[in-house]
């Protein structure tokens, strides 16, 4: 069998009805039931009915993406799928990876993710922060362009590179004025496009530090088990097995960049050739090919893609 990793998407891949294709699959139903009990609400109904605007609220998006990732993982396991060589998750997806690795139970992860989402939303008032995707410019130039923008604004604003998604796509975040200025600077530097993102907070920027502090307090009381599968984390691009180190990485991840390009490269360095994206959409599968053409990205989000993954990994 080919050497493969499971990777889990983050915020932005959610869609109303994203679990409908699984029908009444026992693993999916169990995942929905556990999460609903942990959060005290009907998560299955929220995912099935939406509406889209309610599903897009950060406090809902983060828990439902956790559910979708864990559901796909459990379906894989129920189908007799082999154990992956490693796991990773983009931003929020790291929580799904930690559930798959046995570090967190779903009942532990769901309230943590909701608290994380609420704290992030509270950290910066809606409209005060912003994010934008910078396309067609290498990461080092995006970093220096953000620094230039901050200097030109007298150091009063914040803008930082926060998601290194592929070699030519980096997301920036910060104050609204900081992001707007950086977009101007980066387009003048040679970026093909600077696209404002429809998000409610400047995720992974230093403005999220107050949210991270709340998350750190919550993490202190959560008992973590030893990973059964290696998890490459976002913040250090490293595999941690010590509970204190895993907690610290989750804390710093909330206000630090998602180093996805390096995570994918680290998976390849472990001899992995195929990355299975467990959850809705094909975002990470697409990024995989752009990061390294020698790697294969495979989405897994319904019975048809499950069969395709099983066949591809033989």
GROMACS .gro file of C-alpha atoms in nm:
model
  314
    1UNK     CA    1   0.000   0.000   0.000
    2UNK     CA    2   0.117   0.353  -0.076
    3UNK     CA    3   0.246   0.570   0.211
    4UNK     CA    4  -0.019   0.829   0.293
    5UNK     CA    5  -0.123   1.095   0.543
    6UNK     CA    6  -0.465   1.224   0.639
    7UNK     CA    7  -0.502   1.603   0.640
    8UNK     CA    8  -0.798   1.803   0.766
    9UNK     CA    9  -0.927   2.135   0.625
   10UNK     CA   10  -1.009   2.444   0.829
   11UNK     CA   11  -1.257   2.727   0.815
   12UNK     CA   12  -1.393   2.814   0.471
   13UNK     CA   13  -1.469   2.465   0.338
   14UNK     CA   14  -1.804   2.436   0.518
   15UNK     CA   15  -2.130   2.403   0.323
   16UNK     CA   16  -2.493   2.343   0.413
   17UNK     CA   17  -2.568   1.972   0.369
   18UNK     CA   18  -2.199   1.877   0.359
   19UNK     CA   19  -2.263   1.544   0.536
   20UNK     CA   20  -2.583   1.450   0.349
   21UNK     CA   21  -2.403   1.226   0.100
   22UNK     CA   22  -2.307   0.989   0.383
   23UNK     CA   23  -2.677   0.919   0.443
   24UNK     CA   24  -2.734   0.749   0.779
   25UNK     CA   25  -2.383   0.601   0.801
   26UNK     CA   26  -2.341   0.488   1.166
   27UNK     CA   27  -1.996   0.652   1.204
   28UNK     CA   28  -2.131   0.988   1.085
   29UNK     CA   29  -2.442   0.965   1.300
   30UNK     CA   30  -2.232   0.878   1.605
   31UNK     CA   31  -2.003   1.176   1.538
   32UNK     CA   32  -2.301   1.412   1.512
   33UNK     CA   33  -2.459   1.271   1.829
   34UNK     CA   34  -2.138   1.303   2.034
   35UNK     CA   35  -2.085   1.661   1.922
   36UNK     CA   36  -2.448   1.758   1.983
   37UNK     CA   37  -2.426   1.619   2.337
   38UNK     CA   38  -2.095   1.796   2.401
   39UNK     CA   39  -2.230   2.134   2.282
   40UNK     CA   40  -2.590   2.099   2.401
   41UNK     CA   41  -2.743   2.168   2.060
   42UNK     CA   42  -2.855   1.985   1.745
   43UNK     CA   43  -2.542   1.999   1.528
   44UNK     CA   44  -2.687   1.761   1.267
   45UNK     CA   45  -2.974   2.001   1.203
   46UNK     CA   46  -2.738   2.299   1.181
   47UNK     CA   47  -2.526   2.124   0.916
   48UNK     CA   48  -2.822   1.985   0.721
   49UNK     CA   49  -3.042   2.296   0.721
   50UNK     CA   50  -2.805   2.589   0.775
   51UNK     CA   51  -2.884   2.852   0.664
   52UNK     CA   52  -2.551   2.936   0.503
   53UNK     CA   53  -2.515   3.262   0.699
   54UNK     CA   54  -2.559   3.083   1.032
   55UNK     CA   55  -2.315   2.808   0.933
   56UNK     CA   56  -2.064   3.080   0.835
   57UNK     CA   57  -2.060   3.231   1.186
   58UNK     CA   58  -1.719   3.154   1.332
   59UNK     CA   59  -1.869   3.005   1.648
   60UNK     CA   60  -2.057   2.755   1.429
   61UNK     CA   61  -1.804   2.706   1.149
   62UNK     CA   62  -1.526   2.582   1.372
   63UNK     CA   63  -1.731   2.306   1.545
   64UNK     CA   64  -1.899   2.188   1.221
   65UNK     CA   65  -1.564   2.162   1.041
   66UNK     CA   66  -1.434   1.955   1.333
   67UNK     CA   67  -1.738   1.729   1.294
   68UNK     CA   68  -1.697   1.692   0.918
   69UNK     CA   69  -1.329   1.600   0.944
   70UNK     CA   70  -1.378   1.348   1.225
   71UNK     CA   71  -1.680   1.197   1.047
   72UNK     CA   72  -1.480   1.133   0.729
   73UNK     CA   73  -1.197   0.985   0.937
   74UNK     CA   74  -1.433   0.752   1.123
   75UNK     CA   75  -1.596   0.640   0.797
   76UNK     CA   76  -1.249   0.553   0.668
   77UNK     CA   77  -1.173   0.350   0.981
   78UNK     CA   78  -1.513   0.176   0.967
   79UNK     CA   79  -1.445   0.078   0.605
   80UNK     CA   80  -1.127  -0.098   0.714
   81UNK     CA   81  -0.899   0.177   0.585
   82UNK     CA   82  -0.532   0.142   0.676
   83UNK     CA   83  -0.364   0.358   0.938
   84UNK     CA   84  -0.197   0.665   0.786
   85UNK     CA   85   0.173   0.729   0.840
   86UNK     CA   86   0.098   1.077   0.977
   87UNK     CA   87  -0.172   1.341   1.024
   88UNK     CA   88  -0.194   1.718   0.989
   89UNK     CA   89  -0.463   1.984   0.982
   90UNK     CA   90  -0.482   2.332   0.833
   91UNK     CA   91  -0.545   2.581   1.115
   92UNK     CA   92  -0.861   2.457   1.290
   93UNK     CA   93  -0.814   2.122   1.113
   94UNK     CA   94  -0.535   2.042   1.359
   95UNK     CA   95  -0.805   1.969   1.620
   96UNK     CA   96  -0.958   1.707   1.387
   97UNK     CA   97  -0.610   1.559   1.343
   98UNK     CA   98  -0.562   1.540   1.720
   99UNK     CA   99  -0.897   1.359   1.758
  100UNK     CA  100  -0.795   1.114   1.484
  101UNK     CA  101  -0.463   1.059   1.664
  102UNK     CA  102  -0.644   0.985   1.991
  103UNK     CA  103  -0.495   1.287   2.171
  104UNK     CA  104  -0.836   1.447   2.224
  105UNK     CA  105  -1.179   1.286   2.235
  106UNK     CA  106  -1.446   1.448   2.022
  107UNK     CA  107  -1.632   1.537   2.343
  108UNK     CA  108  -1.323   1.729   2.458
  109UNK     CA  109  -1.247   1.890   2.122
  110UNK     CA  110  -1.594   2.027   2.038
  111UNK     CA  111  -1.625   2.264   2.338
  112UNK     CA  112  -1.258   2.367   2.300
  113UNK     CA  113  -1.312   2.461   1.937
  114UNK     CA  114  -1.628   2.654   2.018
  115UNK     CA  115  -1.448   2.844   2.295
  116UNK     CA  116  -1.160   2.914   2.053
  117UNK     CA  117  -1.405   3.050   1.796
  118UNK     CA  118  -1.593   3.269   2.044
  119UNK     CA  119  -1.271   3.405   2.191
  120UNK     CA  120  -1.139   3.489   1.844
  121UNK     CA  121  -1.458   3.673   1.757
  122UNK     CA  122  -1.446   3.870   2.082
  123UNK     CA  123  -1.077   3.961   2.047
  124UNK     CA  124  -1.134   4.205   1.759
  125UNK     CA  125  -1.467   4.383   1.690
  126UNK     CA  126  -1.633   4.286   1.360
  127UNK     CA  127  -1.512   4.527   1.093
  128UNK     CA  128  -1.197   4.631   1.281
  129UNK     CA  129  -0.987   4.346   1.144
  130UNK     CA  130  -0.942   4.202   0.795
  131UNK     CA  131  -0.774   3.929   0.592
  132UNK     CA  132  -0.669   3.910   0.228
  133UNK     CA  133  -0.522   3.645  -0.001
  134UNK     CA  134  -0.212   3.756  -0.189
  135UNK     CA  135  -0.170   3.564  -0.514
  136UNK     CA  136   0.130   3.536  -0.741
  137UNK     CA  137   0.397   3.662  -0.504
  138UNK     CA  138   0.653   3.463  -0.310
  139UNK     CA  139   0.612   3.449   0.068
  140UNK     CA  140   0.931   3.640   0.153
  141UNK     CA  141   0.809   3.940  -0.049
  142UNK     CA  142   0.469   3.925   0.122
  143UNK     CA  143   0.640   3.934   0.463
  144UNK     CA  144   0.858   4.234   0.369
  145UNK     CA  145   0.560   4.410   0.205
  146UNK     CA  146   0.359   4.378   0.526
  147UNK     CA  147   0.650   4.526   0.723
  148UNK     CA  148   0.672   4.814   0.474
  149UNK     CA  149   0.299   4.882   0.510
  150UNK     CA  150   0.325   4.896   0.891
  151UNK     CA  151   0.616   5.144   0.871
  152UNK     CA  152   0.434   5.365   0.620
  153UNK     CA  153   0.136   5.382   0.859
  154UNK     CA  154   0.361   5.497   1.143
  155UNK     CA  155   0.352   5.163   1.324
  156UNK     CA  156  -0.003   5.226   1.445
  157UNK     CA  157  -0.159   4.942   1.244
  158UNK     CA  158  -0.101   4.566   1.228
  159UNK     CA  159  -0.064   4.345   0.921
  160UNK     CA  160   0.115   4.009   0.906
  161UNK     CA  161   0.153   3.705   0.681
  162UNK     CA  162  -0.057   3.440   0.856
  163UNK     CA  163  -0.129   3.150   0.617
  164UNK     CA  164   0.145   3.013   0.393
  165UNK     CA  165  -0.087   2.805   0.175
  166UNK     CA  166   0.121   2.738  -0.136
  167UNK     CA  167   0.434   2.890  -0.291
  168UNK     CA  168   0.231   3.163  -0.464
  169UNK     CA  169  -0.056   3.210  -0.218
  170UNK     CA  170  -0.010   3.374   0.120
  171UNK     CA  171  -0.290   3.512   0.337
  172UNK     CA  172  -0.234   3.831   0.536
  173UNK     CA  173  -0.430   3.953   0.840
  174UNK     CA  174  -0.442   4.249   1.076
  175UNK     CA  175  -0.626   4.575   1.129
  176UNK     CA  176  -0.848   4.687   0.840
  177UNK     CA  177  -0.624   4.984   0.757
  178UNK     CA  178  -0.311   4.770   0.782
  179UNK     CA  179  -0.444   4.505   0.544
  180UNK     CA  180  -0.568   4.766   0.295
  181UNK     CA  181  -0.229   4.938   0.289
  182UNK     CA  182  -0.044   4.607   0.256
  183UNK     CA  183  -0.264   4.511  -0.041
  184UNK     CA  184  -0.162   4.836  -0.213
  185UNK     CA  185   0.206   4.779  -0.139
  186UNK     CA  186   0.198   4.414  -0.248
  187UNK     CA  187   0.019   4.485  -0.576
  188UNK     CA  188   0.283   4.749  -0.649
  189UNK     CA  189   0.549   4.488  -0.563
  190UNK     CA  190   0.412   4.250  -0.825
  191UNK     CA  191   0.129   4.046  -0.668
  192UNK     CA  192  -0.116   3.930  -0.935
  193UNK     CA  193  -0.412   3.980  -0.703
  194UNK     CA  194  -0.492   4.088  -0.349
  195UNK     CA  195  -0.832   3.946  -0.258
  196UNK     CA  196  -1.013   4.058   0.059
  197UNK     CA  197  -1.156   3.752   0.239
  198UNK     CA  198  -1.511   3.737   0.378
  199UNK     CA  199  -1.407   3.663   0.737
  200UNK     CA  200  -1.516   3.812   1.067
  201UNK     CA  201  -1.176   3.831   1.240
  202UNK     CA  202  -0.802   3.854   1.155
  203UNK     CA  203  -0.725   3.488   1.233
  204UNK     CA  204  -0.371   3.377   1.320
  205UNK     CA  205  -0.247   3.735   1.359
  206UNK     CA  206  -0.098   3.879   1.678
  207UNK     CA  207  -0.437   4.049   1.734
  208UNK     CA  208  -0.563   3.705   1.837
  209UNK     CA  209  -0.337   3.693   2.144
  210UNK     CA  210  -0.626   3.771   2.387
  211UNK     CA  211  -0.821   3.478   2.237
  212UNK     CA  212  -0.518   3.253   2.272
  213UNK     CA  213  -0.489   3.339   2.643
  214UNK     CA  214  -0.850   3.222   2.700
  215UNK     CA  215  -0.777   2.906   2.505
  216UNK     CA  216  -0.463   2.842   2.709
  217UNK     CA  217  -0.661   2.852   3.035
  218UNK     CA  218  -0.916   2.605   2.894
  219UNK     CA  219  -0.644   2.372   2.765
  220UNK     CA  220  -0.483   2.346   3.110
  221UNK     CA  221  -0.777   2.145   3.241
  222UNK     CA  222  -0.800   1.910   2.941
  223UNK     CA  223  -0.633   1.570   2.979
  224UNK     CA  224  -0.444   1.480   2.661
  225UNK     CA  225  -0.353   1.125   2.562
  226UNK     CA  226  -0.037   1.024   2.379
  227UNK     CA  227  -0.075   1.040   1.997
  228UNK     CA  228  -0.136   0.702   1.835
  229UNK     CA  229  -0.036   0.852   1.497
  230UNK     CA  230   0.222   1.133   1.449
  231UNK     CA  231   0.063   1.478   1.404
  232UNK     CA  232   0.268   1.747   1.225
  233UNK     CA  233   0.159   2.074   1.384
  234UNK     CA  234   0.107   2.411   1.209
  235UNK     CA  235   0.307   2.638   1.433
  236UNK     CA  236   0.641   2.453   1.457
  237UNK     CA  237   0.602   2.204   1.167
  238UNK     CA  238   0.695   1.944   1.427
  239UNK     CA  239   0.560   1.624   1.581
  240UNK     CA  240   0.499   1.664   1.955
  241UNK     CA  241   0.413   1.379   2.191
  242UNK     CA  242   0.438   1.554   2.528
  243UNK     CA  243   0.100   1.687   2.651
  244UNK     CA  244   0.244   2.019   2.767
  245UNK     CA  245   0.408   2.075   2.428
  246UNK     CA  246   0.086   1.991   2.242
  247UNK     CA  247  -0.108   2.238   2.460
  248UNK     CA  248   0.153   2.506   2.401
  249UNK     CA  249   0.145   2.450   2.025
  250UNK     CA  250  -0.235   2.487   2.018
  251UNK     CA  251  -0.208   2.806   2.224
  252UNK     CA  252   0.055   2.961   1.993
  253UNK     CA  253  -0.128   2.842   1.681
  254UNK     CA  254  -0.419   3.073   1.762
  255UNK     CA  255  -0.206   3.385   1.707
  256UNK     CA  256   0.073   3.243   1.490
  257UNK     CA  257   0.096   3.160   1.119
  258UNK     CA  258  -0.022   2.841   0.952
  259UNK     CA  259   0.293   2.706   0.786
  260UNK     CA  260   0.108   2.475   0.549
  261UNK     CA  261   0.370   2.465   0.273
  262UNK     CA  262   0.627   2.342   0.526
  263UNK     CA  263   0.379   2.094   0.679
  264UNK     CA  264   0.326   1.932   0.340
  265UNK     CA  265   0.702   1.927   0.277
  266UNK     CA  266   0.751   1.765   0.621
  267UNK     CA  267   0.500   1.493   0.532
  268UNK     CA  268   0.686   1.425   0.206
  269UNK     CA  269   1.013   1.405   0.401
  270UNK     CA  270   0.856   1.118   0.600
  271UNK     CA  271   0.822   0.921   0.275
  272UNK     CA  272   0.454   1.006   0.223
  273UNK     CA  273   0.334   1.024  -0.138
  274UNK     CA  274  -0.043   1.072  -0.099
  275UNK     CA  275  -0.237   1.322   0.115
  276UNK     CA  276  -0.600   1.235   0.185
  277UNK     CA  277  -0.813   1.541   0.266
  278UNK     CA  278  -1.080   1.429   0.513
  279UNK     CA  279  -1.369   1.674   0.512
  280UNK     CA  280  -1.574   1.883   0.271
  281UNK     CA  281  -1.425   2.036  -0.041
  282UNK     CA  282  -1.093   1.993  -0.219
  283UNK     CA  283  -0.892   2.293  -0.095
  284UNK     CA  284  -0.602   2.100   0.058
  285UNK     CA  285  -0.594   1.847  -0.227
  286UNK     CA  286  -0.550   2.139  -0.467
  287UNK     CA  287  -0.280   2.301  -0.254
  288UNK     CA  288  -0.092   1.971  -0.236
  289UNK     CA  289  -0.029   1.967  -0.611
  290UNK     CA  290   0.079   2.332  -0.613
  291UNK     CA  291   0.320   2.278  -0.323
  292UNK     CA  292   0.481   1.969  -0.475
  293UNK     CA  293   0.384   1.818  -0.810
  294UNK     CA  294   0.526   1.481  -0.700
  295UNK     CA  295   0.259   1.450  -0.430
  296UNK     CA  296  -0.099   1.338  -0.486
  297UNK     CA  297  -0.390   1.505  -0.305
  298UNK     CA  298  -0.709   1.301  -0.268
  299UNK     CA  299  -1.037   1.443  -0.131
  300UNK     CA  300  -1.257   1.222   0.089
  301UNK     CA  301  -1.604   1.359   0.160
  302UNK     CA  302  -1.864   1.108   0.033
  303UNK     CA  303  -1.901   0.736  -0.057
  304UNK     CA  304  -1.772   0.791  -0.413
  305UNK     CA  305  -1.451   0.965  -0.302
  306UNK     CA  306  -1.405   0.702  -0.029
  307UNK     CA  307  -1.399   0.433  -0.298
  308UNK     CA  308  -1.160   0.642  -0.510
  309UNK     CA  309  -0.918   0.686  -0.218
  310UNK     CA  310  -0.929   0.315  -0.135
  311UNK     CA  311  -0.844   0.233  -0.496
  312UNK     CA  312  -0.572   0.500  -0.531
  313UNK     CA  313  -0.385   0.384  -0.223
  314UNK     CA  314  -0.364   0.016  -0.322
   0.00000   0.00000   0.00000
